[in-house]
Tab-separated table of C-alpha atoms and ligand atoms in Angstrom:
chain	number	residue	atom	x	y	z
F	1	MET	CA	3.442	-7.543	25.810
F	2	VAL	CA	5.240	-11.068	24.539
F	3	ILE	CA	5.627	-12.417	21.082
F	4	HIS	CA	6.672	-15.620	20.963
F	5	ILE	CA	8.970	-16.404	17.921
F	6	LEU	CA	10.271	-20.348	17.029
F	7	THR	CA	13.048	-19.730	14.950
F	8	PRO	CA	14.742	-23.070	12.824
F	9	ALA	CA	17.369	-23.143	15.335
F	10	ASN	CA	15.430	-23.879	18.198
F	11	ARG	CA	12.590	-25.259	17.016
F	12	ALA	CA	13.125	-28.496	18.695
F	13	GLY	CA	14.423	-26.948	21.659
F	14	GLY	CA	11.361	-25.132	22.765
F	15	ARG	CA	10.366	-21.746	22.231
F	16	ARG	CA	12.411	-18.453	22.503
F	17	ARG	CA	10.573	-15.592	24.172
F	18	LEU	CA	11.201	-12.294	23.056
F	19	HIS	CA	9.733	-9.162	24.301
F	20	SER	CA	8.610	-6.463	22.336
F	21	GLY	CA	7.031	-2.880	22.661
F	22	ILE	CA	3.979	-4.561	20.579
F	23	VAL	CA	0.798	-3.144	21.921
F	24	HIS	CA	-1.479	-5.144	19.944
F	25	CYS	CA	-2.016	-9.239	18.161
F	26	ALA	CA	0.611	-10.341	20.696
F	27	THR	CA	0.632	-14.036	19.341
F	28	ALA	CA	-0.682	-17.227	21.282
F	29	ASN	CA	1.173	-18.820	23.875
F	30	ARG	CA	-0.303	-22.048	24.614
F	31	GLU	CA	1.741	-24.600	24.681
F	32	GLY	CA	1.231	-27.508	22.616
F	33	GLU	CA	-0.272	-25.459	19.773
F	34	GLY	CA	1.167	-25.635	16.507
F	35	GLY	CA	3.135	-23.078	14.786
F	36	VAL	CA	2.416	-21.289	11.628
F	37	LYS	CA	5.369	-19.465	9.105
F	38	ALA	CA	5.426	-16.121	8.961
F	39	LEU	CA	7.985	-13.459	7.649
F	40	VAL	CA	9.249	-11.341	10.795
F	41	LYS	CA	11.212	-8.480	11.155
F	42	TYR	CA	12.964	-9.825	14.272
F	43	ALA	CA	15.503	-7.492	15.472
F	44	SER	CA	16.214	-3.564	14.607
F	45	GLY	CA	19.169	-2.672	12.215
F	46	ASN	CA	19.451	-3.276	8.278
F	47	GLY	CA	18.155	-6.932	7.521
F	48	ASN	CA	17.080	-9.186	10.123
F	49	VAL	CA	14.448	-10.486	8.501
F	50	ALA	CA	13.400	-14.245	7.806
F	51	VAL	CA	10.580	-16.636	7.549
F	52	MET	CA	10.131	-17.814	11.388
F	53	GLU	CA	7.340	-20.138	13.077
F	54	VAL	CA	5.418	-17.963	15.417
F	55	ASP	CA	2.320	-18.923	17.582
F	56	GLU	CA	-1.297	-18.344	15.741
F	57	PRO	CA	-2.816	-15.155	16.916
F	58	VAL	CA	-5.975	-15.804	18.908
F	59	CYS	CA	-8.791	-13.769	18.226
F	60	ARG	CA	-9.922	-12.168	21.144
F	61	GLU	CA	-13.539	-11.270	21.845
F	62	ASP	CA	-13.744	-8.166	20.015
F	63	GLN	CA	-11.776	-9.429	16.995
F	64	VAL	CA	-11.780	-11.707	13.678
F	65	LYS	CA	-9.470	-13.600	12.543
F	66	VAL	CA	-8.781	-13.868	8.907
F	67	GLU	CA	-6.679	-16.273	6.731
F	68	VAL	CA	-4.584	-14.659	4.338
F	69	ALA	CA	-4.795	-15.517	0.838
F	70	PHE	CA	-2.366	-12.941	-0.496
F	71	CYS	CA	-0.437	-10.287	0.534
F	72	GLY	CA	1.157	-7.646	-1.163
F	73	VAL	CA	4.951	-6.610	-1.478
F	74	CYS	CA	5.114	-2.982	-0.789
F	75	GLY	CA	8.007	0.083	-0.774
F	76	THR	CA	7.095	0.097	2.835
F	77	ASP	CA	8.279	-3.094	3.661
F	78	LEU	CA	11.363	-2.805	1.748
F	79	HIS	CA	12.331	0.164	3.573
F	80	VAL	CA	11.255	-1.992	7.002
F	81	LEU	CA	13.954	-4.138	5.636
F	82	HIS	CA	16.519	-1.825	5.521
F	83	ASP	CA	15.379	-0.362	8.601
F	84	THR	CA	14.784	3.528	6.961
F	85	PHE	CA	11.173	3.625	8.055
F	86	ARG	CA	10.173	2.890	11.659
F	87	ASN	CA	9.472	-0.615	12.923
F	88	TYR	CA	9.163	-2.081	16.313
F	89	PRO	CA	10.757	-5.786	15.893
F	90	PRO	CA	9.623	-8.483	16.250
F	91	VAL	CA	6.507	-7.694	14.227
F	92	ILE	CA	5.504	-9.842	11.509
F	93	MET	CA	5.612	-7.709	7.856
F	94	GLY	CA	3.295	-7.347	5.223
F	95	HIS	CA	0.166	-4.950	4.990
F	96	GLU	CA	-1.495	-5.081	1.576
F	97	PHE	CA	-3.507	-8.263	1.683
F	98	ALA	CA	-6.904	-10.067	1.427
F	99	GLY	CA	-8.437	-13.334	2.825
F	100	ALA	CA	-11.469	-15.080	4.038
F	101	VAL	CA	-12.676	-15.166	7.981
F	102	VAL	CA	-12.169	-18.162	9.755
F	103	GLU	CA	-12.924	-16.990	13.618
F	104	VAL	CA	-15.253	-14.223	14.661
F	105	GLY	CA	-14.929	-12.907	18.675
F	106	SER	CA	-17.521	-13.627	20.809
F	107	GLY	CA	-18.544	-9.912	20.695
F	108	VAL	CA	-18.599	-9.631	17.197
F	109	THR	CA	-21.769	-8.997	15.225
F	110	GLY	CA	-22.550	-9.328	11.512
F	111	VAL	CA	-19.717	-11.240	9.999
F	112	ALA	CA	-19.747	-14.600	9.258
F	113	GLN	CA	-16.973	-17.519	8.956
F	114	GLY	CA	-16.000	-17.257	5.195
F	115	ASP	CA	-16.577	-13.703	4.363
F	116	ARG	CA	-14.410	-12.372	1.814
F	117	VAL	CA	-12.417	-9.502	3.401
F	118	THR	CA	-9.418	-7.325	2.775
F	119	VAL	CA	-8.487	-5.188	6.048
F	120	LEU	CA	-7.530	-1.697	6.560
F	121	GLY	CA	-4.157	-2.714	8.587
F	122	ALA	CA	-3.007	1.104	9.158
F	123	SER	CA	-5.653	1.743	11.960
F	124	THR	CA	-4.665	-1.091	13.922
F	125	VAL	CA	-3.499	0.935	16.889
F	126	THR	CA	-4.645	4.974	17.029
F	127	CYS	CA	-5.314	6.478	20.241
F	128	GLY	CA	-9.537	7.282	19.142
F	129	GLU	CA	-9.367	10.646	21.123
F	130	CYS	CA	-7.460	13.067	19.353
F	131	SER	CA	-8.702	15.803	16.317
F	132	TYR	CA	-7.521	13.652	13.670
F	133	CYS	CA	-9.171	9.841	14.960
F	134	ARG	CA	-11.699	12.055	15.609
F	135	SER	CA	-11.828	13.619	11.879
F	136	GLY	CA	-11.675	10.571	10.159
F	137	ASN	CA	-7.582	11.007	9.715
F	138	PHE	CA	-6.447	8.132	11.480
F	139	VAL	CA	-2.904	8.121	9.345
F	140	PHE	CA	-1.998	11.585	11.842
F	141	CYS	CA	-2.274	10.425	14.870
F	142	ALA	CA	0.487	10.508	16.916
F	143	ALA	CA	0.033	7.044	18.620
F	144	ARG	CA	-0.741	5.178	15.423
F	145	ARG	CA	1.061	1.856	14.665
F	146	GLY	CA	0.196	-0.273	11.248
F	147	MET	CA	0.169	-3.561	10.429
F	148	GLY	CA	3.573	-4.903	9.406
F	149	HIS	CA	5.708	-2.340	10.682
F	150	GLY	CA	3.939	-1.693	14.252
F	151	VAL	CA	1.779	-4.854	14.575
F	152	ASN	CA	1.849	-7.679	13.195
F	153	GLY	CA	1.147	-8.131	10.023
F	154	ALA	CA	-0.085	-10.520	6.933
F	155	PHE	CA	2.812	-12.418	5.771
F	156	ALA	CA	1.407	-15.254	7.406
F	157	ARG	CA	-1.313	-17.485	7.519
F	158	TYR	CA	-3.234	-15.471	9.669
F	159	VAL	CA	-4.587	-12.177	11.335
F	160	VAL	CA	-6.964	-10.509	13.773
F	161	ALA	CA	-8.221	-7.408	13.159
F	162	ARG	CA	-11.611	-5.225	14.574
F	163	LYS	CA	-14.472	-5.465	12.488
F	164	ASP	CA	-14.446	-1.741	11.318
F	165	GLN	CA	-11.115	-2.299	9.797
F	166	LEU	CA	-12.967	-5.219	7.386
F	167	PHE	CA	-14.409	-4.173	4.510
F	168	ARG	CA	-16.264	-7.075	3.085
F	169	LEU	CA	-15.598	-7.918	-1.148
F	170	PRO	CA	-17.925	-7.523	-3.880
F	171	GLU	CA	-18.996	-10.543	-5.504
F	172	GLY	CA	-16.426	-12.084	-8.425
F	173	PHE	CA	-13.681	-9.846	-6.973
F	174	SER	CA	-11.140	-11.877	-6.674
F	175	LEU	CA	-8.916	-12.327	-3.366
F	176	ALA	CA	-5.531	-11.609	-5.573
F	177	GLU	CA	-6.889	-8.197	-6.918
F	178	ALA	CA	-8.501	-7.057	-3.448
F	179	ALA	CA	-4.492	-7.487	-2.070
F	180	LEU	CA	-4.279	-4.329	-3.865
F	181	SER	CA	-7.050	-2.523	-2.005
F	182	GLU	CA	-4.542	-0.882	0.581
F	183	PRO	CA	-1.777	1.121	-2.182
F	184	PHE	CA	-5.715	1.711	-4.424
F	185	ALA	CA	-6.864	2.997	-1.458
F	186	ALA	CA	-3.715	5.722	-1.792
F	187	ALA	CA	-4.331	6.214	-5.179
F	188	VAL	CA	-8.329	6.649	-5.103
F	189	GLN	CA	-7.340	9.276	-2.220
F	190	ALA	CA	-4.871	10.779	-4.597
F	191	VAL	CA	-6.773	11.738	-7.431
F	192	ALA	CA	-10.561	11.281	-6.489
F	193	GLU	CA	-9.998	13.096	-3.070
F	194	VAL	CA	-7.233	15.452	-2.922
F	195	THR	CA	-6.873	16.534	-6.459
F	196	LYS	CA	-10.510	15.941	-7.203
F	197	VAL	CA	-10.286	15.372	-11.163
F	198	ARG	CA	-12.463	16.373	-13.595
F	199	ILE	CA	-14.130	14.472	-16.481
F	200	GLY	CA	-12.434	16.401	-19.617
F	201	ASP	CA	-9.287	17.310	-17.903
F	202	THR	CA	-5.716	15.567	-18.522
F	203	ALA	CA	-3.368	14.184	-16.454
F	204	LEU	CA	0.267	13.719	-16.435
F	205	ILE	CA	0.802	10.769	-13.665
F	206	SER	CA	5.006	10.978	-13.183
F	207	GLY	CA	6.609	7.528	-11.997
F	208	PRO	CA	5.044	4.241	-13.226
F	209	GLY	CA	5.424	2.276	-10.091
F	210	PRO	CA	2.657	0.447	-8.523
F	211	ILE	CA	0.865	3.608	-6.884
F	212	GLY	CA	1.434	5.658	-10.319
F	213	LEU	CA	-0.135	2.688	-12.426
F	214	LEU	CA	-2.910	2.643	-9.942
F	215	CYS	CA	-3.766	6.384	-10.283
F	216	LEU	CA	-3.786	5.324	-13.790
F	217	LYS	CA	-6.261	2.689	-13.900
F	218	LEU	CA	-8.647	5.103	-11.784
F	219	LEU	CA	-8.128	7.983	-14.233
F	220	ALA	CA	-8.170	5.750	-17.399
F	221	ALA	CA	-11.315	4.519	-16.293
F	222	GLU	CA	-12.935	7.173	-15.919
F	223	GLY	CA	-12.064	8.333	-19.432
F	224	VAL	CA	-9.615	11.157	-18.047
F	225	LYS	CA	-6.521	11.331	-20.994
F	226	THR	CA	-3.589	10.675	-19.231
F	227	ILE	CA	0.276	10.846	-20.252
F	228	VAL	CA	2.506	8.560	-17.856
F	229	ALA	CA	6.116	9.249	-17.669
F	230	GLY	CA	9.264	7.742	-16.294
F	231	ALA	CA	13.000	7.140	-16.511
F	232	ALA	CA	15.449	5.000	-18.313
F	233	GLY	CA	14.662	1.704	-16.387
F	234	ASP	CA	10.674	2.139	-16.168
F	235	SER	CA	10.593	0.895	-20.069
F	236	ALA	CA	8.582	-2.556	-19.072
F	237	ARG	CA	6.083	-0.351	-16.052
F	238	LEU	CA	5.675	2.202	-19.260
F	239	GLU	CA	4.778	-0.353	-21.423
F	240	ALA	CA	2.051	-1.922	-19.154
F	241	ALA	CA	0.786	1.706	-18.461
F	242	ARG	CA	-0.096	1.539	-22.492
F	243	ARG	CA	-1.889	-1.347	-21.737
F	244	ILE	CA	-3.958	-0.259	-19.357
F	245	GLY	CA	-5.030	2.966	-20.754
F	246	ALA	CA	-2.300	5.855	-20.732
F	247	ALA	CA	-2.823	7.986	-23.658
F	248	ALA	CA	0.889	8.627	-24.085
F	249	THR	CA	3.852	7.749	-22.341
F	250	VAL	CA	7.155	9.426	-22.214
F	251	CYS	CA	10.721	7.611	-21.185
F	252	THR	CA	12.262	11.152	-19.962
F	253	SER	CA	15.517	9.882	-20.822
F	254	GLU	CA	14.765	9.954	-24.504
F	255	ARG	CA	12.257	12.133	-25.271
F	256	ASN	CA	11.879	16.078	-23.656
F	257	LEU	CA	8.894	15.817	-20.956
F	258	LEU	CA	7.458	19.402	-21.649
F	259	GLU	CA	7.625	18.531	-25.434
F	260	ALA	CA	5.575	15.302	-25.415
F	261	VAL	CA	2.936	16.897	-23.067
F	262	ARG	CA	2.687	20.175	-25.503
F	263	GLU	CA	2.080	17.872	-28.449
F	264	GLU	CA	-0.505	15.973	-26.398
F	265	THR	CA	-2.330	19.090	-25.173
F	266	GLY	CA	-2.391	21.394	-28.153
F	267	GLY	CA	0.269	23.198	-26.337
F	268	ALA	CA	-1.900	24.067	-23.293
F	269	GLY	CA	0.111	21.731	-20.296
F	270	VAL	CA	-1.736	19.565	-18.257
F	271	ASP	CA	-4.649	20.323	-15.820
F	272	VAL	CA	-3.185	17.901	-12.833
F	273	ALA	CA	-0.223	16.325	-12.374
F	274	PHE	CA	0.660	13.326	-9.981
F	275	GLU	CA	4.050	13.296	-8.680
F	276	CYS	CA	4.612	9.477	-7.770
F	277	ALA	CA	8.216	8.819	-8.350
F	278	GLY	CA	9.843	11.129	-5.317
F	279	HIS	CA	12.758	12.328	-7.864
F	280	PRO	CA	13.556	15.986	-8.572
F	281	ASP	CA	13.576	15.655	-12.136
F	282	SER	CA	9.933	13.773	-11.954
F	283	VAL	CA	8.985	17.007	-9.217
F	284	ARG	CA	10.234	19.918	-11.873
F	285	GLY	CA	8.783	17.868	-14.941
F	286	CYS	CA	5.523	17.956	-13.123
F	287	ILE	CA	5.578	21.792	-12.263
F	288	GLU	CA	7.103	22.303	-16.089
F	289	ALA	CA	4.140	20.197	-17.710
F	290	LEU	CA	1.087	22.093	-15.760
F	291	ARG	CA	-0.953	24.614	-17.154
F	292	PRO	CA	-1.685	27.687	-15.606
F	293	LEU	CA	-4.102	27.119	-12.558
F	294	GLY	CA	-3.330	23.620	-12.344
F	295	ARG	CA	-2.660	21.210	-9.812
F	296	TYR	CA	0.133	19.616	-8.238
F	297	THR	CA	-0.335	16.117	-6.030
F	298	GLN	CA	2.859	14.818	-4.570
F	299	VAL	CA	1.987	11.160	-4.194
F	300	ALA	CA	5.607	9.522	-3.636
F	301	ILE	CA	7.811	10.204	-0.630
F	302	CYS	CA	11.013	12.079	-1.666
F	303	GLY	CA	12.844	10.692	1.361
F	304	ARG	CA	15.288	13.266	1.381
F	305	GLU	CA	15.301	17.240	0.785
F	306	ILE	CA	14.981	18.066	-2.841
F	307	PRO	CA	15.347	21.721	-4.726
F	308	PHE	CA	11.312	22.752	-5.975
F	309	PRO	CA	10.997	25.408	-8.344
F	310	ILE	CA	8.548	27.477	-6.255
F	311	ASP	CA	8.884	30.198	-9.043
F	312	GLY	CA	6.321	27.712	-10.824
F	313	VAL	CA	3.790	27.596	-8.432
F	314	ILE	CA	3.730	31.393	-7.967
F	315	LEU	CA	4.084	32.267	-11.948
F	316	LYS	CA	1.358	29.546	-13.012
F	317	GLN	CA	-0.668	29.827	-9.724
F	318	LEU	CA	-0.541	26.480	-8.873
F	319	THR	CA	-2.544	24.690	-6.184
F	320	VAL	CA	0.128	22.254	-4.908
F	321	ALA	CA	-1.531	19.226	-2.490
F	322	GLY	CA	0.158	16.084	-0.468
F	323	SER	CA	-1.962	13.244	-0.101
F	324	LEU	CA	-0.713	10.295	2.338
F	325	CYS	CA	-2.285	7.907	2.643
F	326	TYR	CA	-6.101	7.162	2.903
F	327	THR	CA	-9.221	7.666	5.122
F	328	VAL	CA	-11.826	4.840	6.544
F	329	ARG	CA	-14.060	6.878	3.396
F	330	THR	CA	-11.289	6.439	1.168
F	331	TRP	CA	-11.639	2.626	1.794
F	332	GLU	CA	-15.520	2.732	1.627
F	333	ARG	CA	-14.944	4.496	-2.009
F	334	VAL	CA	-12.733	1.910	-3.199
F	335	MET	CA	-15.215	-1.354	-2.335
F	336	ARG	CA	-17.715	0.768	-4.335
F	337	ILE	CA	-15.413	1.169	-7.466
F	338	PHE	CA	-14.771	-2.007	-7.126
F	339	ALA	CA	-18.498	-2.987	-6.664
F	340	GLN	CA	-19.285	-1.088	-10.160
F	341	GLY	CA	-16.522	-3.108	-11.977
F	342	LYS	CA	-15.158	-0.777	-14.047
F	343	VAL	CA	-11.805	-1.360	-12.562
F	344	ARG	CA	-10.190	-4.742	-12.381
F	345	LEU	CA	-6.456	-5.301	-10.747
F	346	ASP	CA	-5.346	-8.554	-12.010
F	347	ASP	CA	-3.036	-6.934	-15.026
F	348	LEU	CA	-1.107	-5.647	-12.316
F	349	ILE	CA	-0.241	-8.464	-10.646
F	350	SER	CA	3.154	-9.711	-11.863
F	351	ALA	CA	4.168	-12.625	-9.745
F	352	LYS	CA	2.289	-14.973	-6.799
F	353	LEU	CA	5.419	-16.439	-5.281
F	354	PRO	CA	5.206	-18.560	-1.471
F	355	LEU	CA	5.995	-16.762	1.036
F	356	SER	CA	9.630	-18.856	1.483
F	357	GLU	CA	10.320	-16.865	-1.443
F	358	TRP	CA	10.373	-13.652	-0.230
F	359	GLU	CA	13.581	-12.721	-1.372
F	360	ALA	CA	13.063	-13.115	-4.768
F	361	ALA	CA	9.977	-11.282	-4.619
F	362	PHE	CA	11.604	-8.024	-2.846
F	363	GLY	CA	14.154	-8.571	-5.601
F	364	LEU	CA	11.725	-8.100	-7.871
F	365	CYS	CA	10.193	-4.988	-6.537
F	366	VAL	CA	13.795	-3.849	-6.243
F	367	GLU	CA	14.772	-4.182	-9.856
F	368	LYS	CA	10.801	-2.903	-11.356
F	369	LYS	CA	10.916	-5.928	-12.820
F	370	ALA	CA	7.575	-6.708	-11.649
F	371	LEU	CA	4.001	-4.113	-11.406
F	372	LYS	CA	3.049	-5.946	-8.062
F	373	VAL	CA	3.967	-8.964	-7.097
F	374	LEU	CA	1.941	-10.936	-3.930
F	375	LEU	CA	3.346	-13.443	-1.427
F	376	TYR	CA	0.733	-16.501	-0.459
F	377	PRO	CA	1.529	-18.363	3.044
F	378	GLU	CA	2.902	-22.237	3.677
F	379	ALA	CA	1.352	-24.463	5.394
E	1	ZN	ZN1	1.820	-0.315	1.061
E	2	ZN	ZN1	-5.409	9.401	17.754
């Protein structure tokens, strides 16, 4: 397959043809058609990311073309930038987005131009036949390639997707909020499906990054008492946690987490703990904070081997689980949660910047100055 990218340098002189292993979403190659700007990882290695002019994607008969309104910057994008997450350049980055349908393939029914949608980009390429695909756990398919690193993503004006990847947004739910559907789906799986938090539980979220705060959103909406812990440098995010419904926040560089948890739980410890920081201190803090028979869920990726206090697991007979991404059913649940109107996500959006300011947007995320930053396409 071929992707055509027009770099600023060769714009006047014609198209540079780049070959890649991309198996889907190759961009158009009709000569004479105007290009659109996109944020492209154009080669392997650290960096090698730029806004480039690419051909508009062609909508196949089994596809729908979506005009992107907003696409969120995610930790995965930072890893693709630094080449610490597998990627297949040249590829358009970005996978957390929402927009409006502008073209419907001739073989697609039940979707109309103007439909406001968000897209499950992670399932763009799967084998469809392995036991994981057949059981809805496509995330574990060995052939999987998701948008933004494996196939072209949404830091661009247009994206093409299959109908089964689309989720129609409820009335009144903004496209900016809906751009957070993908990370929110990860939070929903962790909280509601893997950990199965019950009304009356007390929860600990350790790590107030976007996923931690999205877990908090859901727990607070259900009335679950939630303590949020962070480290030095997380003060803005802990403040946000208080604003969006944390019963208490703990900065662990200033206060002992276990003491704070005992105070909040009458000495009992928390029923459930979500490790959302990927840091050894946070892992230990969660195990210590749990009551006997409590449930521990690993939500963050640590990216390295870290010590794990395994005796805490046996001595308190804890249940330890991991939660990675989501299933299609999780996304259906997300749309029902949105439709019920109890969860709004606007207050997690710190900034909306044009695509050309992607470096500033990525920087805000690295410096933990922002909660979520969205990019929008430019003409
Ligand atoms: Zn993401
Ligand atoms: Zn498969």
